[in-house]
Tab-separated table of C-alpha atoms and ligand atoms in Angstrom:
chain	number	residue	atom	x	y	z
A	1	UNK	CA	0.000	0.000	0.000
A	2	UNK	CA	1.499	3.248	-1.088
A	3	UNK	CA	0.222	6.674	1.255
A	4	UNK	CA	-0.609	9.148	-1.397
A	5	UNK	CA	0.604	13.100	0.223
A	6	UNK	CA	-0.940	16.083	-0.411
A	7	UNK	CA	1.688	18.736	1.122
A	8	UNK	CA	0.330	22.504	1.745
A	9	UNK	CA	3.172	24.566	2.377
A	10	UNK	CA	6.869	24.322	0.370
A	11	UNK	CA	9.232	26.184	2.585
A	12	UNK	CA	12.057	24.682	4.684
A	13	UNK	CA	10.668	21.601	6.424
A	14	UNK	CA	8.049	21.272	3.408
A	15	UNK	CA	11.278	20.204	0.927
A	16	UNK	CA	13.008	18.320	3.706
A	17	UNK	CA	10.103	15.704	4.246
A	18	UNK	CA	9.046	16.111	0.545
A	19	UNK	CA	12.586	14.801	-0.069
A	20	UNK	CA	12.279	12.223	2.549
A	21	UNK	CA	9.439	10.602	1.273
A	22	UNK	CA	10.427	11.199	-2.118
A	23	UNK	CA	14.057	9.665	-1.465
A	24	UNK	CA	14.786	8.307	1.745
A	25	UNK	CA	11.153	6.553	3.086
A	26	UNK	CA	9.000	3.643	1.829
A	27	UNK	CA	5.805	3.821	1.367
A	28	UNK	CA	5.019	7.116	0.788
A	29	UNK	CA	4.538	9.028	-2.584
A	30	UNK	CA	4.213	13.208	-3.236
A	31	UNK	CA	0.831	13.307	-5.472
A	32	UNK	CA	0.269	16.908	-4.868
A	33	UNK	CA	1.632	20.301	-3.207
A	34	UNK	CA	0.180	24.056	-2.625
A	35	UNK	CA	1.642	26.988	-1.373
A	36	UNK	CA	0.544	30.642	-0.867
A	37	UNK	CA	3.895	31.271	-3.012
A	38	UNK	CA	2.705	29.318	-6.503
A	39	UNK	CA	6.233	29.603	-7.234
A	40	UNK	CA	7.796	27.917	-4.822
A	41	UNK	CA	4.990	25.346	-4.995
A	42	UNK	CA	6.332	24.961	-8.712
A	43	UNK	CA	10.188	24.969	-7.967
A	44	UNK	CA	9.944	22.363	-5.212
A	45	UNK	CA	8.113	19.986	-8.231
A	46	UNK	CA	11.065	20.562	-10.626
A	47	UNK	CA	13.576	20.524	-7.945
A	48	UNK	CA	12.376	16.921	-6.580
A	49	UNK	CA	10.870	15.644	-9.943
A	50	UNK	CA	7.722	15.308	-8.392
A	51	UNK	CA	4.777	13.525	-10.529
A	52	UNK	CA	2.430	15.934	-8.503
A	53	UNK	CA	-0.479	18.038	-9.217
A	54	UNK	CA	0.128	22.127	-8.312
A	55	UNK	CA	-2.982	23.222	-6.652
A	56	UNK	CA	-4.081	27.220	-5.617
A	57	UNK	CA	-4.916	26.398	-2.074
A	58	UNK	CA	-5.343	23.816	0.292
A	59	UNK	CA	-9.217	23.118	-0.390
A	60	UNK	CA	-8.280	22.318	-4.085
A	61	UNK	CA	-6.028	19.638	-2.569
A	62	UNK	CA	-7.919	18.380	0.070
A	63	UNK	CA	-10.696	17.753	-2.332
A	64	UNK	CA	-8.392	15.650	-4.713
A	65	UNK	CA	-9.489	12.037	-4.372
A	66	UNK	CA	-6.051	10.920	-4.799
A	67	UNK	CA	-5.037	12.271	-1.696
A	68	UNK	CA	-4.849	10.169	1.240
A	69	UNK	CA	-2.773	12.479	3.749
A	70	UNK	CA	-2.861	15.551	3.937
A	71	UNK	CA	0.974	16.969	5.058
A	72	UNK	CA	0.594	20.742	6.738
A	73	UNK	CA	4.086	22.039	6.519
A	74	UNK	CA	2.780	25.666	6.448
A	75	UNK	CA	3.362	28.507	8.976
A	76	UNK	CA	1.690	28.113	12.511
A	77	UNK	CA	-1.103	30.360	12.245
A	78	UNK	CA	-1.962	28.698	8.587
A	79	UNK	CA	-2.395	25.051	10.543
A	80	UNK	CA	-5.891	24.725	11.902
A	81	UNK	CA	-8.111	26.277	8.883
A	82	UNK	CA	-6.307	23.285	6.602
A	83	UNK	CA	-6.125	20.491	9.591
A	84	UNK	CA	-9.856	21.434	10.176
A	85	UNK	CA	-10.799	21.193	6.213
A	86	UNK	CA	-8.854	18.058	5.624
A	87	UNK	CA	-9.993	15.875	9.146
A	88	UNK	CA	-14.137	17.176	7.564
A	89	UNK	CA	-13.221	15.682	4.754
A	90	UNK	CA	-11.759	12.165	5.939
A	91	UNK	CA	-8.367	12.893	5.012
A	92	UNK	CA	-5.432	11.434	7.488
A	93	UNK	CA	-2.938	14.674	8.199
A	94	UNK	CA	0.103	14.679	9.198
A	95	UNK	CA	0.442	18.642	11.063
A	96	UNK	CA	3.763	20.470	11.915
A	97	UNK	CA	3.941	21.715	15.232
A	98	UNK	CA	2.109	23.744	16.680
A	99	UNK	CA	-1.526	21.697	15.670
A	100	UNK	CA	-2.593	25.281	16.611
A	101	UNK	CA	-1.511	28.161	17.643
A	102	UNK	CA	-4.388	28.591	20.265
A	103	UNK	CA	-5.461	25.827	22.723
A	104	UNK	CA	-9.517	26.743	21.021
A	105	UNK	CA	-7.891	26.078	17.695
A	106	UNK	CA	-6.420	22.594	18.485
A	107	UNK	CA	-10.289	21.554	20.413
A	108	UNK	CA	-11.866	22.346	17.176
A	109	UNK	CA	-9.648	20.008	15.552
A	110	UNK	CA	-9.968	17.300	18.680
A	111	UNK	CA	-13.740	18.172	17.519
A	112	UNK	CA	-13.446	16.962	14.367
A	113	UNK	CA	-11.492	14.755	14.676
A	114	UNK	CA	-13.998	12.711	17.050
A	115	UNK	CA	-17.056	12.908	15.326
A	116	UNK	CA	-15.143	11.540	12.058
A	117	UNK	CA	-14.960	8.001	15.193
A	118	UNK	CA	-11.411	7.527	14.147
A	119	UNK	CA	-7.656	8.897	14.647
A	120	UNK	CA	-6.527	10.277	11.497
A	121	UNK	CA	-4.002	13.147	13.387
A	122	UNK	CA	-0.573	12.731	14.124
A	123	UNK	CA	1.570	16.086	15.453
A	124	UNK	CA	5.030	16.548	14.218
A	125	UNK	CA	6.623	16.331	17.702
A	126	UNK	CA	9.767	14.527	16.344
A	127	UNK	CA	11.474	14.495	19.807
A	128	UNK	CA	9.494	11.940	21.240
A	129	UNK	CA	11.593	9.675	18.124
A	130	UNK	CA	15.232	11.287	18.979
A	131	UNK	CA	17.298	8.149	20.097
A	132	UNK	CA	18.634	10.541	22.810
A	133	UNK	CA	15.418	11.312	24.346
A	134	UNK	CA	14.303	8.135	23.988
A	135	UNK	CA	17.320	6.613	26.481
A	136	UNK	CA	16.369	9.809	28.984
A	137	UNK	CA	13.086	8.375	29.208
A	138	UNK	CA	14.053	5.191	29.337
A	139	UNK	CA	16.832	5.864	32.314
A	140	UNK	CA	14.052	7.908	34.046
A	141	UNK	CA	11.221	4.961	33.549
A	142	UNK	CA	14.245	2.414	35.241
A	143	UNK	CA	14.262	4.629	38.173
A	144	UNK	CA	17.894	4.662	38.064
A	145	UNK	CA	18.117	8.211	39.364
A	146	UNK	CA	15.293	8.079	41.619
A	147	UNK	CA	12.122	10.042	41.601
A	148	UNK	CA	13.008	13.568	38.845
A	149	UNK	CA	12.944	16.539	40.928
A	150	UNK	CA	14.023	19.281	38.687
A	151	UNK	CA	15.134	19.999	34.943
A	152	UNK	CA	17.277	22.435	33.265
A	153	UNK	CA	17.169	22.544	29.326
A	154	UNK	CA	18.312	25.211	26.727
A	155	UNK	CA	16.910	25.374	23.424
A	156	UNK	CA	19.280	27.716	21.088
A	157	UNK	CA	19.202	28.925	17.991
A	158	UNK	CA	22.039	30.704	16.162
A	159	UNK	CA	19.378	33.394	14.954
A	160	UNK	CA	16.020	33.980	13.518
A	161	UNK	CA	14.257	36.438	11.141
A	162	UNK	CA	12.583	39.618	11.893
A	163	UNK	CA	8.851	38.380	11.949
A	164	UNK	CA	10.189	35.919	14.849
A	165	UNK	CA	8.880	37.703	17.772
A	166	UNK	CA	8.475	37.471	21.826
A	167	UNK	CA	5.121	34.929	21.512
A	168	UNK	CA	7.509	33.223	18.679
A	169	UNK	CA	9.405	31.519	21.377
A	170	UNK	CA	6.471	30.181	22.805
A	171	UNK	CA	4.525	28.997	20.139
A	172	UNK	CA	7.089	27.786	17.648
A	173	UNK	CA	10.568	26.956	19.728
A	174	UNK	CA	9.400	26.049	23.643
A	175	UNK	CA	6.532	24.081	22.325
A	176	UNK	CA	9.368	21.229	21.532
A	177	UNK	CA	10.449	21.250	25.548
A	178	UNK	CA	6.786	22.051	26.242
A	179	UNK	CA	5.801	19.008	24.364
A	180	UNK	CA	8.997	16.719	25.578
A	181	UNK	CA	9.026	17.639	28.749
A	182	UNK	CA	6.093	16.135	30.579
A	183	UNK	CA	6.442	13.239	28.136
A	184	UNK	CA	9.861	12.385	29.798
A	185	UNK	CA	8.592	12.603	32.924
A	186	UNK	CA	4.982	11.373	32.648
A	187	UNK	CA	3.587	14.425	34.769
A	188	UNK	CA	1.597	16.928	33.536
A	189	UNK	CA	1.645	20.932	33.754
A	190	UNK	CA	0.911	23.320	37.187
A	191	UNK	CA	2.104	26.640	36.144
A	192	UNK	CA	4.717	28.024	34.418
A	193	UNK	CA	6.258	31.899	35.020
A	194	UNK	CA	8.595	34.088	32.422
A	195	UNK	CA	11.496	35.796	33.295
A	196	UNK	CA	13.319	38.116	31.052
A	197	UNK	CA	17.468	38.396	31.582
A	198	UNK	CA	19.623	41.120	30.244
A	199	UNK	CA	18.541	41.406	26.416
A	200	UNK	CA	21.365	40.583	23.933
A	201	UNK	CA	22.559	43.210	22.026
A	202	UNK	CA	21.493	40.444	18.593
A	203	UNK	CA	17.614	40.376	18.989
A	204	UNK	CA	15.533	43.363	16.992
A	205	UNK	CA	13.119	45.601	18.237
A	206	UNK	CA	10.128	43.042	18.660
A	207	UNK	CA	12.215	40.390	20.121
A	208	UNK	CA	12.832	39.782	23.905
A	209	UNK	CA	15.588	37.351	23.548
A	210	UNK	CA	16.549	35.199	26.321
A	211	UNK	CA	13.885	34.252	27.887
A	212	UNK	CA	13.433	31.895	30.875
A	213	UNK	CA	10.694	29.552	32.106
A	214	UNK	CA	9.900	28.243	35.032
A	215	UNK	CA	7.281	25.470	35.007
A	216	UNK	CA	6.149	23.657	37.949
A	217	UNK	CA	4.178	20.102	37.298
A	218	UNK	CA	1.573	18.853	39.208
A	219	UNK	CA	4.104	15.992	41.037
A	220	UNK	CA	6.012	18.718	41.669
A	221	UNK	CA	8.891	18.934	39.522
A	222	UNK	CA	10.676	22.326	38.319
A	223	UNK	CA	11.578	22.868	35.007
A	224	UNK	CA	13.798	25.630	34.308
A	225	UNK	CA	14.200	26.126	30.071
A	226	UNK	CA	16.374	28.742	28.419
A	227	UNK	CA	14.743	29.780	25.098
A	228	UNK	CA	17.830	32.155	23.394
A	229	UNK	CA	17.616	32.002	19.608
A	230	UNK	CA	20.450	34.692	19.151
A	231	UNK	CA	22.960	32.646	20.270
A	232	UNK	CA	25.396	32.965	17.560
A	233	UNK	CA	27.094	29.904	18.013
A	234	UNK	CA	25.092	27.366	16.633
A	235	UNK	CA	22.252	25.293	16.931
A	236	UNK	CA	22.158	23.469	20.497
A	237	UNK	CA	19.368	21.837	22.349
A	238	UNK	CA	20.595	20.682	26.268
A	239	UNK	CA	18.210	19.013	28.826
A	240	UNK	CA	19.387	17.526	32.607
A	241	UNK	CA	17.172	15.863	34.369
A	242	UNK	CA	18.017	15.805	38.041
A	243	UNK	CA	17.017	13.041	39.954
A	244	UNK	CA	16.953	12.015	44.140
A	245	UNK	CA	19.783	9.332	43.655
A	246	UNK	CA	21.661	10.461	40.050
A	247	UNK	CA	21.440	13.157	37.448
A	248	UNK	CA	20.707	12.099	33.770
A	249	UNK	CA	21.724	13.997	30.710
A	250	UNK	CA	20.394	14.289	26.950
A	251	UNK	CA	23.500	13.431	25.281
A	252	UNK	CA	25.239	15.798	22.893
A	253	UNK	CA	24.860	14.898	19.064
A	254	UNK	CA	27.902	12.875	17.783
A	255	UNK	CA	30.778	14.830	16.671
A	256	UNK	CA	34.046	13.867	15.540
A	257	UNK	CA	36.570	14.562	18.672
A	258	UNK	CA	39.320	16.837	17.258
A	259	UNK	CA	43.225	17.476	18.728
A	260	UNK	CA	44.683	19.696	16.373
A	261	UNK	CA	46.557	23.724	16.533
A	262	UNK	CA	46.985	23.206	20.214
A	263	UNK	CA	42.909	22.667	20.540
A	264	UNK	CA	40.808	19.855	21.522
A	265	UNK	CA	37.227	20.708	19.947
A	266	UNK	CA	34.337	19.045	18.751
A	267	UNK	CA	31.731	20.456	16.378
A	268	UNK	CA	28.447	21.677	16.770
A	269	UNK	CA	25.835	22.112	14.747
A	270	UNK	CA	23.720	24.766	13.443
A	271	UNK	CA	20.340	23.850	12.123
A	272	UNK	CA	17.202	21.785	13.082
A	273	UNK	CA	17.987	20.194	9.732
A	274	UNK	CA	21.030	17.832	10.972
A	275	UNK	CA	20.031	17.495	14.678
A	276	UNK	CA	16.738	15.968	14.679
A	277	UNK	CA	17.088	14.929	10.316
A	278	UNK	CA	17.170	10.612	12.650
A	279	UNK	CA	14.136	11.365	14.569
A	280	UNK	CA	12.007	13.336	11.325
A	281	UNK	CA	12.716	9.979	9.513
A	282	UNK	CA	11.515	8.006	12.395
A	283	UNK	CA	8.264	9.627	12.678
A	284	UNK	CA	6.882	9.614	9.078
A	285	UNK	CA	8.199	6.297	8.507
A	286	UNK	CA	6.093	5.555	11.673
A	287	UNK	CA	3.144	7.652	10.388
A	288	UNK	CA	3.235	5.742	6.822
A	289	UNK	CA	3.851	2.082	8.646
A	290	UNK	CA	1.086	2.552	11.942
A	291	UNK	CA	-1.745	3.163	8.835
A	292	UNK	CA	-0.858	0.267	6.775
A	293	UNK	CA	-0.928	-1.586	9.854
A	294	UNK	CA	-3.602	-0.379	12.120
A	295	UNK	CA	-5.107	1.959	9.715
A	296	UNK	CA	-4.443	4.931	12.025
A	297	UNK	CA	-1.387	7.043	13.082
A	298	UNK	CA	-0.166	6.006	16.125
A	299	UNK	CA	2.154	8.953	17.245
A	300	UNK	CA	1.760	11.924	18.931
A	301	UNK	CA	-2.715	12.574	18.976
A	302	UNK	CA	-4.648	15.929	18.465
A	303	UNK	CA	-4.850	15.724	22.343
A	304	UNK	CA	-0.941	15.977	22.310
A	305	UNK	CA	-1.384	19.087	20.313
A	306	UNK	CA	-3.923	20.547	22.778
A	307	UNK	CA	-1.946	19.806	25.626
A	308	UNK	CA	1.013	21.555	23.975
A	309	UNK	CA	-1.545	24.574	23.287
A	310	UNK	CA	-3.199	25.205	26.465
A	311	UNK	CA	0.642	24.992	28.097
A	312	UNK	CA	1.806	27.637	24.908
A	313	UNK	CA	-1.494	29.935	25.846
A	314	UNK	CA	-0.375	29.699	29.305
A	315	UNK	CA	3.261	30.882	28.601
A	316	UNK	CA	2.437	33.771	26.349
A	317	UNK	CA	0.419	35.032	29.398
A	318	UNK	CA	3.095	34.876	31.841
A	319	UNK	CA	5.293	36.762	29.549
A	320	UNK	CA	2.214	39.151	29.699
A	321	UNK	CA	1.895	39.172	33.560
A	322	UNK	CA	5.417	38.481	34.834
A	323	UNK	CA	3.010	35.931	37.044
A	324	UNK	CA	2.746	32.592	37.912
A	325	UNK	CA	-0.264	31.682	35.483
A	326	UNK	CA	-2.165	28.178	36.080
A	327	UNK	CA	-1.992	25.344	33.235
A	328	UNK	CA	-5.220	23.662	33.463
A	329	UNK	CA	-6.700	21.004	30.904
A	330	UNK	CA	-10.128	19.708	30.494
A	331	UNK	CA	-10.394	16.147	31.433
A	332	UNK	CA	-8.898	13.693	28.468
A	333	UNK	CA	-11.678	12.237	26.416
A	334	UNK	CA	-12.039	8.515	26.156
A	335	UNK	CA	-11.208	8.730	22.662
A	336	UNK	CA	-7.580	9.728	23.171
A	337	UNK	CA	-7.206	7.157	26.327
A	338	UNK	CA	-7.871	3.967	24.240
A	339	UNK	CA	-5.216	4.329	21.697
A	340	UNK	CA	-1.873	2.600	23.049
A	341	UNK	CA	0.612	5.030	21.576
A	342	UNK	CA	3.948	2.928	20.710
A	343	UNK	CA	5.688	6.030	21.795
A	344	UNK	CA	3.887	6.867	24.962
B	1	NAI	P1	8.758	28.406	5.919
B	1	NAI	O1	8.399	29.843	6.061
B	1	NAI	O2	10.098	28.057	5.369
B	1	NAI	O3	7.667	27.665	5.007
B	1	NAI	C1	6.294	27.810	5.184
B	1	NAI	C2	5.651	27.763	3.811
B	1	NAI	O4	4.229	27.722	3.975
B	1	NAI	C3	5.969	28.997	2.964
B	1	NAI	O5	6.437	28.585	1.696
B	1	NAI	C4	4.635	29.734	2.857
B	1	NAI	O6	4.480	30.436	1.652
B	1	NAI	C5	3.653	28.585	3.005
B	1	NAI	N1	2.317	28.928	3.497
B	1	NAI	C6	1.989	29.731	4.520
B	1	NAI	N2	0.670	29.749	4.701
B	1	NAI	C7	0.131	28.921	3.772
B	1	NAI	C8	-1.186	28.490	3.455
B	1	NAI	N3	-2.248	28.938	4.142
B	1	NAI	N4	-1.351	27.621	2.434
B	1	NAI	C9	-0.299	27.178	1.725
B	1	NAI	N5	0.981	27.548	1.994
B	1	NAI	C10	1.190	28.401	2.999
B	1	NAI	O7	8.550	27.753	7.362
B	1	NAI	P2	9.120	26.371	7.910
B	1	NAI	O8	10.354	26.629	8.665
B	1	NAI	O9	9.118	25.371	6.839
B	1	NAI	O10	7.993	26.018	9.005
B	1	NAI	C11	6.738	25.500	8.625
B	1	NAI	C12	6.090	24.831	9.839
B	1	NAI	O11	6.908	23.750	10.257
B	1	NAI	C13	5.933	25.741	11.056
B	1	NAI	O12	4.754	25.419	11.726
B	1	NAI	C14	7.146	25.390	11.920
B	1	NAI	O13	6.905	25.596	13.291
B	1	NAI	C15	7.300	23.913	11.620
B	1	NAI	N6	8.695	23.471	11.755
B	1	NAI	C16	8.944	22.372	12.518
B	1	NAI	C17	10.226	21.965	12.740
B	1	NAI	C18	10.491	20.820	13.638
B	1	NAI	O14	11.591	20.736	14.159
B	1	NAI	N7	9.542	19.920	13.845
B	1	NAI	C19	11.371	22.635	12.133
B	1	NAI	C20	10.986	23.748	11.289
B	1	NAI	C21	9.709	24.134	11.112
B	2	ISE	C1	11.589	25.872	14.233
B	2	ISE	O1	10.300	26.077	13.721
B	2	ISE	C2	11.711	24.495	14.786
B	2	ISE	O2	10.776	23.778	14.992
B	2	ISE	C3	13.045	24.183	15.307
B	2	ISE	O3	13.115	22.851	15.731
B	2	ISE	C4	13.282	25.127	16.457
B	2	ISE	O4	14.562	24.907	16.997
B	2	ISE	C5	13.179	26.579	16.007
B	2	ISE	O5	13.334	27.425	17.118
B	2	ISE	C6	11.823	26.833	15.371
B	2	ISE	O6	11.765	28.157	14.909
């Protein structure tokens, strides 16, 4: 059985999982793309040699009877109109992070999604596939350093454009530790609080750049996480998860160990592209091979997405307040209980 992909959006990630379906997956074909920017819609086709249909918009494709997925690699804010559209019409979607950008946005797709009676959503929280996270989780699980009573993590970037701004690190870079987090630990959200350090002199006017959260869960753990995506010096993602009898680290990415010109260095990198480019190929491989299998997706739900939201909702407000704001979620339905997620 070959997945037939509709993809609606052709920027960065777009071409990367265009290409890995196209060249490094099985079971997967590109049958048809959109993009607000026709022309890059029409590039990416003669750049991958895509058989594929160029639609205007995202309805056109949607409504395309060849499509069986429906991949939504377009900006945040773009997500839940097309998720929406495509779960009506009884496509399967694969959805970038975030689902939504609001935690209303993501229920109306949870919405859908349940009164179509079957699980056609999966979120593109890659992390949960990393190999790295995976052993955290796995140490943690063991109880080999006790009961987790605090983590620090760092998510940097090297830089970002000039519509990235303050919510920006909220809704489309701490949504990865926001998501992640809680999953390593099995706990879920209290309430989180924003504080702003010293601004580098690298961020632009709308920008407040670092920023620092402090989330409490409801077992009690505190989790401190560095957003700074001005860094400069490349792209690094840290998280230490500090336990009653140990302390357990993310370990770095693999990098050649260098002695040379009086210097022992090792590299590191500078895009999402390389870091996570293991776990992305996990995940839609996953996608592609839980349908043929089970006929639904069996990674990260809608209900993932939400969670993420309401949390993301909560942490623009503290960086609103200055306050301690309250993460609160209505009760999970049934419907997202009786899946057993493979990576849950
Ligand atoms: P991008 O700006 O490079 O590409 C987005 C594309 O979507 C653009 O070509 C734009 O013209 C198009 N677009 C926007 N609205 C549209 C609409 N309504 N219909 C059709 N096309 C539309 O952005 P990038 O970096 O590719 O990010 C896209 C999404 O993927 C974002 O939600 C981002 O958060 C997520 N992302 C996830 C990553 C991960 O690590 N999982 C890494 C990078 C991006
Ligand atoms: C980007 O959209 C991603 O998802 C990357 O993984 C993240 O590091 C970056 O901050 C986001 O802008």
């Amino acid at each position: 059985m070959i997945l037939r992909f509709g993809v609606v959006g052709t920027g960065a990630i777009g071409r990367e999982h265009i290409n890995r379906i196209t060249n490094k997956l099985s079971g997967g074909k590109i049958v048809a793309v959109t993009d607000v920017n026709q022309d890059s819609a029409k590039q990416t086709v003669e750049t991958y040699q895509l058989d594929a249909v160029i639609y205007p918009d995202d309805k056109a494709l949607i409504a395309d009877e060849n499509v069986d997925v429906v991949l939504v690699t377009s900006w945040g804010p773009a997500h839940e109109e097309t998720v929406v559209a495509a779960v009506e019409a009884g496509k399967y979607v694969f959805c970038e992070k975030p689902l939504a950008t609001t935690a209303a946005g993501c229920m109306r797709i949870v919405e859908a999604e349940m009164k179509q009676g079957k699980k056609l959503v999966q979120v593109g929280f890659m992390r949960r596939y990393d190999t790295g996270y995976a052993q955290l989780k796995q140490v943690i699980a063991n109880n080999e350093i006790g009961e987790p009573l605090m983590i620090h993590a760092a998510h940097r970037n090297p830089t970002v454009g000039e519509n990235y701004v303050t919510e920006t690190a909220v809704q489309d870079t701490l949504i990865h530790e926001i998501d992640v987090l809680h999953w390593l630990v099995n706990d879920d959200y209290k309430t989180v609080q924003v504080t702003f350090p010293r601004k580098t002199k690298n961020a632009h006017g709308k920008l407040q750049d670092p920023q620092l959260f402090t989330i409490e869960t409801i077992g009690g753990i505190v989790m401190n996480v560095e957003v700074f995506v001005n860094c400069k010096y490349g792209y690094d993602i840290q998280c230490e998860v500090v336990g009653e009898d140990g302390i357990a680290k993310l370990p770095e990415f693999p990098s050649v160990v260098m002695r040379k010109s009086e210097q022992l260095s090792t590299n590191i990198l500078n895009d999402w592209k390389y870091r996570f480019m293991d776990a992305y190929n996990v995940e839609i491989q996953d996608f592609i091979d839980s349908i043929a299998k089970s006929g639904e997706p069996e990674g990260p739900t809608s209900w993932d997405g939400y969670i993420a939201a309401v949390t993301s909702d909560a942490c623009v407000k503290a960086q609103q307040t200055g306050e301690k704001e309250p993460i609160s979620l209505q009760e999970r339905p049934a419907f997202y209980s009786e899946h057993i997620l493979q990576n849950n």
